[in-house]
Short mmCIF file of C-alpha atoms and ligand atoms in Angstrom, two decimals:
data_model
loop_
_atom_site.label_atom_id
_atom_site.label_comp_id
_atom_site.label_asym_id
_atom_site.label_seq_id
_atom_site.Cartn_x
_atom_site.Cartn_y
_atom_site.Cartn_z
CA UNK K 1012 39.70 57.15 39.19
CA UNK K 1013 38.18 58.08 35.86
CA UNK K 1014 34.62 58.10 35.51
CA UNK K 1015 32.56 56.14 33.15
CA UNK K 1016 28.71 56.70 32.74
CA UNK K 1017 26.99 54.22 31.50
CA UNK K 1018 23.57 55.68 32.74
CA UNK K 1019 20.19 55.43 30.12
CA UNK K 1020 19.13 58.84 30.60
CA UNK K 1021 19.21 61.44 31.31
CA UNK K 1022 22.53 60.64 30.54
CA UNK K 1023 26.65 61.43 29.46
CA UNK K 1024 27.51 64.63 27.34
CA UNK K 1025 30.37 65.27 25.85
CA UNK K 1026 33.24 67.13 28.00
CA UNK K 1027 34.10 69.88 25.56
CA UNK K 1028 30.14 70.72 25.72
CA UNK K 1029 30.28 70.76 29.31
CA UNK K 1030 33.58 72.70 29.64
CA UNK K 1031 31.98 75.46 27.22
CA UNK K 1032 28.84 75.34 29.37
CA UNK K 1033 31.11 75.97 32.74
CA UNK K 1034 32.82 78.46 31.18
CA UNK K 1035 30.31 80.83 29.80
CA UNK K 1036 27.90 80.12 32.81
CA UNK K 1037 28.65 83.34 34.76
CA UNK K 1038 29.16 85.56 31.29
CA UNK K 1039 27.99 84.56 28.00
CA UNK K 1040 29.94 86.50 25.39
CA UNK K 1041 30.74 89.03 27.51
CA UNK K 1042 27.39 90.41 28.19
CA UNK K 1043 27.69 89.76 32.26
CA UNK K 1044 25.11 87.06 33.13
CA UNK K 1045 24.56 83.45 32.11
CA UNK K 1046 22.00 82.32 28.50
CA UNK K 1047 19.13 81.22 31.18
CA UNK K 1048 19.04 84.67 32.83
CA UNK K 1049 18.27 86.47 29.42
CA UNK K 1050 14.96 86.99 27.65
CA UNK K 1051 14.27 84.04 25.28
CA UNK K 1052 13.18 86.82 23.01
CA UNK K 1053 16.75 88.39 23.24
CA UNK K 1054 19.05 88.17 20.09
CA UNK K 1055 21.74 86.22 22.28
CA UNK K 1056 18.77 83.36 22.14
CA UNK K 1057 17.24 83.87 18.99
CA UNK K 1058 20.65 83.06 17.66
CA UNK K 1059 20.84 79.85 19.59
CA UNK K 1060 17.36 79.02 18.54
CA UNK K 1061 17.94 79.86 14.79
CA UNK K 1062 21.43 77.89 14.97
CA UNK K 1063 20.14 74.58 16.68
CA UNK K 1064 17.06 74.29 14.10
CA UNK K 1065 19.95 74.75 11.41
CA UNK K 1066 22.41 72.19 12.58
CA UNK K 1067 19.98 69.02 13.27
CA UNK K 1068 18.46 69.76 9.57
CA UNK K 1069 21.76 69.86 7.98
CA UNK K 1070 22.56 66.92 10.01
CA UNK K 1071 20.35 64.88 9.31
CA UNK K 1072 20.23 65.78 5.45
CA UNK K 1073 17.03 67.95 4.96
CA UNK K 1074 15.70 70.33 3.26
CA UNK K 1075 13.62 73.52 4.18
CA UNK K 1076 10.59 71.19 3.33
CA UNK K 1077 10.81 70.53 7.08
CA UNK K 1078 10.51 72.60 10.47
CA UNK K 1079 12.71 71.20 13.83
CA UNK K 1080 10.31 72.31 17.24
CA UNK K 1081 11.55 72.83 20.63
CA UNK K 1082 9.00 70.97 23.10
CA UNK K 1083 8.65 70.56 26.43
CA UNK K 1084 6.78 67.49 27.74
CA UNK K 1085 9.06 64.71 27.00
CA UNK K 1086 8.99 61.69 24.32
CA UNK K 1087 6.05 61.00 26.54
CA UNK K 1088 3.98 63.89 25.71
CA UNK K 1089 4.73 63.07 22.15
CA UNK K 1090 2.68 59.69 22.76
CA UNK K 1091 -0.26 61.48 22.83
CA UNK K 1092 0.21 64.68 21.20
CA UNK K 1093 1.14 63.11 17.82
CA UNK K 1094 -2.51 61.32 17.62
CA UNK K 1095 -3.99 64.58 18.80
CA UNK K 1096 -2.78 66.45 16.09
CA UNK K 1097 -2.35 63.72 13.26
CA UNK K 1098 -5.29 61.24 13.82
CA UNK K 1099 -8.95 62.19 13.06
CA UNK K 1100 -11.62 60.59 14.43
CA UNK K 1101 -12.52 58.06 11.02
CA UNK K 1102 -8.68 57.47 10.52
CA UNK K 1103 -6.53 54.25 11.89
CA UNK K 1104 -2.99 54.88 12.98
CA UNK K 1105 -0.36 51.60 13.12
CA UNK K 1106 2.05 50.75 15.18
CA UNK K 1107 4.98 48.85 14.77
CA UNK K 1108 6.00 46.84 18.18
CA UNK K 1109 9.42 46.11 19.34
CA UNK K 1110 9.21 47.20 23.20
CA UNK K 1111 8.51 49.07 26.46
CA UNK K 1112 8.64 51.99 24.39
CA UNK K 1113 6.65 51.23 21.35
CA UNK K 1114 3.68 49.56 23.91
CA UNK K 1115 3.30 52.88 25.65
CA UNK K 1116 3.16 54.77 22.54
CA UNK K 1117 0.08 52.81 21.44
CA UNK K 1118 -1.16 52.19 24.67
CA UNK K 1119 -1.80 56.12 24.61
CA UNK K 1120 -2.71 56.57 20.84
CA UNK K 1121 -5.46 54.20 21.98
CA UNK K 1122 -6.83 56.78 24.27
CA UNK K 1123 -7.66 58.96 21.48
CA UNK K 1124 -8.55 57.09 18.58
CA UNK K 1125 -7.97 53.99 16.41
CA UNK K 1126 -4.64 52.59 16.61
CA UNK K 1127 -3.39 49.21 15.81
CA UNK K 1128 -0.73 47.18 16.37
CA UNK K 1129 0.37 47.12 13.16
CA UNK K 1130 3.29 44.15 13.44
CA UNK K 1131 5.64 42.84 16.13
CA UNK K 1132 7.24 40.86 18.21
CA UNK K 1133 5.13 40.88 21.38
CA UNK K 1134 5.13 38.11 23.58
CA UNK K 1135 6.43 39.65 26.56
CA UNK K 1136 10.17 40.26 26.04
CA UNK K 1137 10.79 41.53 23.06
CA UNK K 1138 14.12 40.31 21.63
CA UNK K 1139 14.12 41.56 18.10
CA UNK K 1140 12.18 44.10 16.01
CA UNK K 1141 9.17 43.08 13.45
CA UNK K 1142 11.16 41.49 10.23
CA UNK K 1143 9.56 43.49 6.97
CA UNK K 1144 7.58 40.53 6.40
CA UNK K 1145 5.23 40.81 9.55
CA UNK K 1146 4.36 43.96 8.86
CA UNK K 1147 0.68 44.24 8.23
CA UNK K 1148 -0.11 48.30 7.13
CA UNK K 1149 -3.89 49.29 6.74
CA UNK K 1150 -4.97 50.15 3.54
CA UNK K 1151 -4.67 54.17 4.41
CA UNK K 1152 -3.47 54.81 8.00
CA UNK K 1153 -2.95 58.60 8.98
CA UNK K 1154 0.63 57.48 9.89
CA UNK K 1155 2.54 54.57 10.69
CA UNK K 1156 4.59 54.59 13.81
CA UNK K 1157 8.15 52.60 15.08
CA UNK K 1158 10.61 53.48 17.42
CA UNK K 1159 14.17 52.95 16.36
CA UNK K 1160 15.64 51.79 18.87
CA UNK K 1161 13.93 49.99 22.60
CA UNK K 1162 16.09 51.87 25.11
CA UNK K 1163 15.03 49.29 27.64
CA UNK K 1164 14.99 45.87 25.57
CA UNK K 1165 17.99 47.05 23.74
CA UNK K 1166 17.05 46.19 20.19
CA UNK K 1167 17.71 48.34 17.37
CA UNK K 1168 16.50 48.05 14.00
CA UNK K 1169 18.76 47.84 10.86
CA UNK K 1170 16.17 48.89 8.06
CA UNK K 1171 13.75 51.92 7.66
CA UNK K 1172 10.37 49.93 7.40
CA UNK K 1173 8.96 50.10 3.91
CA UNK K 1174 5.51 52.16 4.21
CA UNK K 1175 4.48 52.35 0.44
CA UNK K 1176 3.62 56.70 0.61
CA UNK K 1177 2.03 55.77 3.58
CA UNK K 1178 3.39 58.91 5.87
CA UNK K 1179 5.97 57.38 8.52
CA UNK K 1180 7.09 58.63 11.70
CA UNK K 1181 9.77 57.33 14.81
CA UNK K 1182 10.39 57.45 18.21
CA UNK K 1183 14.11 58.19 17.72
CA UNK K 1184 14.82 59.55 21.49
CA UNK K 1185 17.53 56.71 22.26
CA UNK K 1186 19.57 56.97 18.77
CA UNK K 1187 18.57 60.14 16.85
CA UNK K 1188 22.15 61.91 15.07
CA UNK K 1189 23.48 57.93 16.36
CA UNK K 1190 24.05 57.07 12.53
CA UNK K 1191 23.44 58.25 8.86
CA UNK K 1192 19.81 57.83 8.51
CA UNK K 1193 17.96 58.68 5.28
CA UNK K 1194 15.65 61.38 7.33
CA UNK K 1195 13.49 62.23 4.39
CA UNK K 1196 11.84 58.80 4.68
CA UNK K 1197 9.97 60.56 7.86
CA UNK K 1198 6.83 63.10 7.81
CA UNK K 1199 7.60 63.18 11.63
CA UNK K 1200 10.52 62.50 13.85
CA UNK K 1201 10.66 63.03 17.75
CA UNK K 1202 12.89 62.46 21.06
CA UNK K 1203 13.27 63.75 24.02
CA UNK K 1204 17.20 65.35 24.48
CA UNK K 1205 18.34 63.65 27.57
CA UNK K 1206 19.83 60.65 25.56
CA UNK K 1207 21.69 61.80 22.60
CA UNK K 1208 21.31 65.60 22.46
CA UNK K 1209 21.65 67.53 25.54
CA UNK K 1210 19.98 67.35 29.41
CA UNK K 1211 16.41 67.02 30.10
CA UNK K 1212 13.90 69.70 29.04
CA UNK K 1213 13.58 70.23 26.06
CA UNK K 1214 11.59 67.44 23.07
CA UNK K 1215 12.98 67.77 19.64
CA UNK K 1216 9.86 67.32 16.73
CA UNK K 1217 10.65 67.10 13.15
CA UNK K 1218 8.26 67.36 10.78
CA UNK K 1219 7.20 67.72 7.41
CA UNK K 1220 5.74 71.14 6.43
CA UNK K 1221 3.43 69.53 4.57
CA UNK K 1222 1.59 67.38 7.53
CA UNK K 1223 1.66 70.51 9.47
CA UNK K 1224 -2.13 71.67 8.74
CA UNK K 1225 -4.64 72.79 10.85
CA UNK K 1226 -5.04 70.87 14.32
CA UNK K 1227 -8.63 70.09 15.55
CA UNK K 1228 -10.40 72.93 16.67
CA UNK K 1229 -10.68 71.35 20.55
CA UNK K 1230 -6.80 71.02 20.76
CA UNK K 1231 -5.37 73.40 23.14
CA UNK K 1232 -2.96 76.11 21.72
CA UNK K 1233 -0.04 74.05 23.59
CA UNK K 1234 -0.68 71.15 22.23
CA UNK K 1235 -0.78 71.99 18.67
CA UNK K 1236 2.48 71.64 16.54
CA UNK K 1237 1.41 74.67 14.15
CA UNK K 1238 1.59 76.50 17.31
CA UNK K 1239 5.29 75.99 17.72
CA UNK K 1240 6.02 75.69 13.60
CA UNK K 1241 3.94 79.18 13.24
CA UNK K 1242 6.39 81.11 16.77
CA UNK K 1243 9.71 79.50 15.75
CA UNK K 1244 9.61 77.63 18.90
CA UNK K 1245 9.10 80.74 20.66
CA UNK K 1246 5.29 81.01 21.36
CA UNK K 1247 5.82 80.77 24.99
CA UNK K 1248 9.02 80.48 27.14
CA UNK K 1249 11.47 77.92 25.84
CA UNK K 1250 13.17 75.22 27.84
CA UNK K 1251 16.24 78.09 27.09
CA UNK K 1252 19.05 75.78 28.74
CA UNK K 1253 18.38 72.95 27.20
CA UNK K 1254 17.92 73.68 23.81
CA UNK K 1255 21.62 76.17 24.39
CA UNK K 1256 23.32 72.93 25.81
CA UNK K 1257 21.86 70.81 22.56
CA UNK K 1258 22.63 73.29 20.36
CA UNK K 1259 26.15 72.91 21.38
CA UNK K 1260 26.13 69.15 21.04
CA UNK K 1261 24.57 69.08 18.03
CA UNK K 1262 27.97 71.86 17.15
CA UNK K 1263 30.17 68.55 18.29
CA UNK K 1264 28.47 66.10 16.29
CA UNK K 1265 29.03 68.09 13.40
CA UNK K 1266 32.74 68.32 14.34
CA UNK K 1267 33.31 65.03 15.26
CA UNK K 1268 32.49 63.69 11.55
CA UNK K 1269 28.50 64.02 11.38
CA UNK K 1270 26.76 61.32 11.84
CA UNK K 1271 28.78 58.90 9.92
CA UNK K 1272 31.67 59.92 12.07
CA UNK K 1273 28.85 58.74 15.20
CA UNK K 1274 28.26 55.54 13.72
CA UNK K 1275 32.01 54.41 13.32
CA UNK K 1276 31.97 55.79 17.29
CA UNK K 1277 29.20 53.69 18.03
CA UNK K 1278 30.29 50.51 16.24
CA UNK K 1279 33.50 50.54 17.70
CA UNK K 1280 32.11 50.88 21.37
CA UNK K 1281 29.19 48.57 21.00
CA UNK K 1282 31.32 45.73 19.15
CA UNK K 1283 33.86 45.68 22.04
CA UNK K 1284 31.02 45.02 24.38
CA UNK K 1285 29.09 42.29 22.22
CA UNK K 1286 32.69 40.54 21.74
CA UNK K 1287 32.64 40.35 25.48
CA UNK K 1288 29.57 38.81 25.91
CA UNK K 1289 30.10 36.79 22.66
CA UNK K 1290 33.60 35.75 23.75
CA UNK K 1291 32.53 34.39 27.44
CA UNK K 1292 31.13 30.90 26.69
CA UNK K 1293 27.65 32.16 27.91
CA UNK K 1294 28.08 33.81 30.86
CA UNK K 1295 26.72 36.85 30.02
CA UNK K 1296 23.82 35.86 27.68
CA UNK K 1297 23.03 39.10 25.44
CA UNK K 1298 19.15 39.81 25.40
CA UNK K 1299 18.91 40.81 21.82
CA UNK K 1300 19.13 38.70 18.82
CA UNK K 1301 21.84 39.21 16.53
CA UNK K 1302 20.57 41.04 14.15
CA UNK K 1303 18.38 43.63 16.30
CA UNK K 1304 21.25 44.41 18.45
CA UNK K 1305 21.24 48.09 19.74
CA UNK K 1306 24.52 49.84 19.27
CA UNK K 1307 23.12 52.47 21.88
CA UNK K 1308 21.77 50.08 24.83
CA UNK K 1309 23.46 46.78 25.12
CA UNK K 1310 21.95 44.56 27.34
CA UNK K 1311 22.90 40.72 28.99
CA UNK K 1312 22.40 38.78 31.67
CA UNK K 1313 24.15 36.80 34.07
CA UNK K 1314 23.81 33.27 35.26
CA UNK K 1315 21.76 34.47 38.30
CA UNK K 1316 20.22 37.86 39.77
CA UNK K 1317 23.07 38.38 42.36
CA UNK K 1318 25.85 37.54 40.01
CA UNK K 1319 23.87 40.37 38.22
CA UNK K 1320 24.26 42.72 41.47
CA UNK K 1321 27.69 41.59 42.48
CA UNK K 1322 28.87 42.65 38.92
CA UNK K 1323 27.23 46.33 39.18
CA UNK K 1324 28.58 47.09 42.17
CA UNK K 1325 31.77 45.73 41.40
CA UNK K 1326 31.80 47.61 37.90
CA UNK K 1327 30.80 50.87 39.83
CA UNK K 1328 33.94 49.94 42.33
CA UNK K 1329 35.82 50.42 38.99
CA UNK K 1330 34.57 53.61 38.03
CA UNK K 1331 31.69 52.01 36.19
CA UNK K 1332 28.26 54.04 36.70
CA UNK K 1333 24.52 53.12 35.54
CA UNK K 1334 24.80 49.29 34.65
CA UNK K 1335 21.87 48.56 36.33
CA UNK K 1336 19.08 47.39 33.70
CA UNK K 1337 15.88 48.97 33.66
CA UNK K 1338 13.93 48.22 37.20
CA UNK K 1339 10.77 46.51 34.94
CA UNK K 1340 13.15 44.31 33.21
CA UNK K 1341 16.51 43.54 35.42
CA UNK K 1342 19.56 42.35 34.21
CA UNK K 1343 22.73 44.38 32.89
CA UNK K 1344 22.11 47.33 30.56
CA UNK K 1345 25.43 49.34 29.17
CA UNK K 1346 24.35 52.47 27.42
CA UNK K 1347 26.95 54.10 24.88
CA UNK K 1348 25.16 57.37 23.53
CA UNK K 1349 27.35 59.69 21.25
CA UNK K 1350 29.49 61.21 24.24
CA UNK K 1351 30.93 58.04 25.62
CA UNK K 1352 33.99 57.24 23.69
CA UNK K 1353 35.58 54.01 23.15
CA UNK K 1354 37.71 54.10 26.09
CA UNK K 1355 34.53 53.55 28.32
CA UNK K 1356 33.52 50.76 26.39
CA UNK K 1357 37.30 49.07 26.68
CA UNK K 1358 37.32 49.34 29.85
CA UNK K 1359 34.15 47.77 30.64
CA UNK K 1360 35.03 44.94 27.94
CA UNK K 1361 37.84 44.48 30.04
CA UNK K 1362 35.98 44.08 33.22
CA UNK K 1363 33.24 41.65 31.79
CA UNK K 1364 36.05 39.16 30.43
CA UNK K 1365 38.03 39.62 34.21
CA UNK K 1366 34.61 39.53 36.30
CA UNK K 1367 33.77 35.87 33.96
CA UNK K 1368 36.89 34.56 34.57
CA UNK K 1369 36.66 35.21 38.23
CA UNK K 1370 33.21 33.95 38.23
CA UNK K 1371 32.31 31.41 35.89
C1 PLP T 2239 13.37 57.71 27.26
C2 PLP T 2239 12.45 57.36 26.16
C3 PLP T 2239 11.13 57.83 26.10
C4 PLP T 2239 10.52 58.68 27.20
O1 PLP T 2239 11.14 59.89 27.22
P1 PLP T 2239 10.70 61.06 28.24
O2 PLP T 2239 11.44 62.23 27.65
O3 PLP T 2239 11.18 60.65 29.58
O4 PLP T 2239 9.24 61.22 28.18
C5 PLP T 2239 10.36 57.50 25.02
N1 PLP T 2239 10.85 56.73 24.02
C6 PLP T 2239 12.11 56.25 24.05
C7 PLP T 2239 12.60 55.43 22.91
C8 PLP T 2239 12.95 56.56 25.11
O5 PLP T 2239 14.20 56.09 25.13
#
């Protein structure tokens, strides 16, 4: 029975990435042992290093006006260490609110300094991102903050917010390389890999060279960007296997038609899956509104919480793994990063309509 992971994250890569990782696991290019049993300073890595920062700049459209930085820490350590680096002590930083996500993100801004909610949707369950019009911007923020798409609430947003040269930066870890996206809109972009670029481990930061001045004196030397920007990544030990496994994705997006060629992908999968839950008379009630719909995390419910479990474990009887929503929110959530291809999302189409009609 084929396989189909729907799981949030860490979550599915593509095969040929994980055939080429199997296969040079016991010898990479002939020199007897495996990439994560060399020195990160070795030329076998600095290559992979030098390569990865390449490819997600040329995918994404920019120019050398910006550095890409190999973390460790998670999205989560981004939370705080973008107001420790970017947000003095007389400055305000907004935030934009559209879920789980973007409430932890100020939640731990807050801890350092004055951030805002800056615009949203709160309320509790967050079904759509802020329209343009209820955004309210300070006057002169240090940054302005949104994360593109709510991994858990499943909503997405279809616009870049306008920031008026106020300096912008996302949360992208659930759909960065998921689409075209005019990247030079951002002073700082960051995700964690385990979604759309590779296993767990390593934090991708993009930033403008520009931003990247001197960090307060108090800030340890690991929690300084300029510390990474200034070593290439390589001031201490890297998370070496994941940045060599998202290196190689990042190789497969480029092959597979960029980013544009990713957001036909996604479209396709994520409008078979809506047309389900559009098509079955309300069954499955889809938590997003229309137009904030997440092409990455689709999420529904079902008339009743054990109609909800009968249909994951059915599903996962079919092959169908990680349909389980998040635990704080419940209901159905069908992820379909980059790797999944369309098959997976016809055949779980095909199972909603069949599980409704046996059901309903
Ligand atoms: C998963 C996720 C995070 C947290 O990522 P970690 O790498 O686990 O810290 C933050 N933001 C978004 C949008 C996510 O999807």
């Amino acid at each position: 029975m084929t396989t189909y992971n729907f799981n949030a994250g860490p979550a599915i890569l593509p095969r040929v990435v994980l055939e080429q990782v199997h296969a040079e696991l016991l010898d990479y290019q002939g020199r007897g042992m495996s990439i994560i049993e060399m020195s990160h300073r070795s030329k076998e890595y600095e290559a992979i290093n030098v390569r990865a920062e390449a490819r997600m700049l040329a995918l994404l459209g920019l120019e050398s006006s910006y550095r890409v930085l190999f973390l460790q820490g998670g999205a989560s350590t981004q939370f705080a260490m973008l107001p420790m680096n970017m947000l003095a002590a007389e400055q305000t930083a907004d935030y934009l609110m559209s879920g789980a996500w973007s409430d932890k993100a100020l939640e731990e801004a807050q801890r350092f300094g004055r951030a805002r909610d800056a615009g949203g949707t709160a309320g509790g369950d967050y079904r759509r991102v802020p329209r343009p019009e209820q955004l309210h911007l300070s006057e002169n923020p240090a940054y302005v903050h949104y994360t593109t798409n709510e991994t858990i609430q499943g909503v997405q947003y279809q616009y870049i917010p306008e920031v008026g040269g106020r300096r912008l930066v996302a949360d992208m870890s659930s759909d960065i390389c998921s689409r075209p996206i005019d990247a030079g809109r951002f002073s700082l972009i960051y995700a964690g890999a385990q979604k759309n670029l590779g296993p767990a481990g390593a934090t991708v930061v993009i930033v403008r060279e520009d931003w990247l001045g001197e960090a307060p004196r108090d800030l340890p030397v690991m929690l300084r960007y300029s510390t990474f920007a200034k070593n290439n990544s390589l001031y201490n030990t890297p998370p070496v296997f994941a940045v060599y496994v998202l290196d190689l994705v990042l190789g497969w997006i480029g092959d597979a038609g960029g980013l544009a060629g990713m957001e036909r992908r996604n479209q396709e999968k994520a409008g078979l899956v809506y047309a389900a839950i559009d098509q079955s008379e309300g069954f499955y009630r889809g938590h997003a509104d229309q137009d904030s719909r997440s092409l990455m995390n689709v999420t529904f419910r079902l008339p009743s919480e054990s109609l909800e479990q009968r249909f994951a474990s059915a599903a996962l009887a079919h092959g169908m793994v990680g349909l389980a929503g998040h635990r704080s929110v419940g209901g159905i959530r069908a992820s379909l990063y980059n790797a999944m291809d369309a098959d997976g999302a016809r055949a779980l189409a095909a199972f909603m309509l069949d599980f409704a009609d046996s059901n309903g």
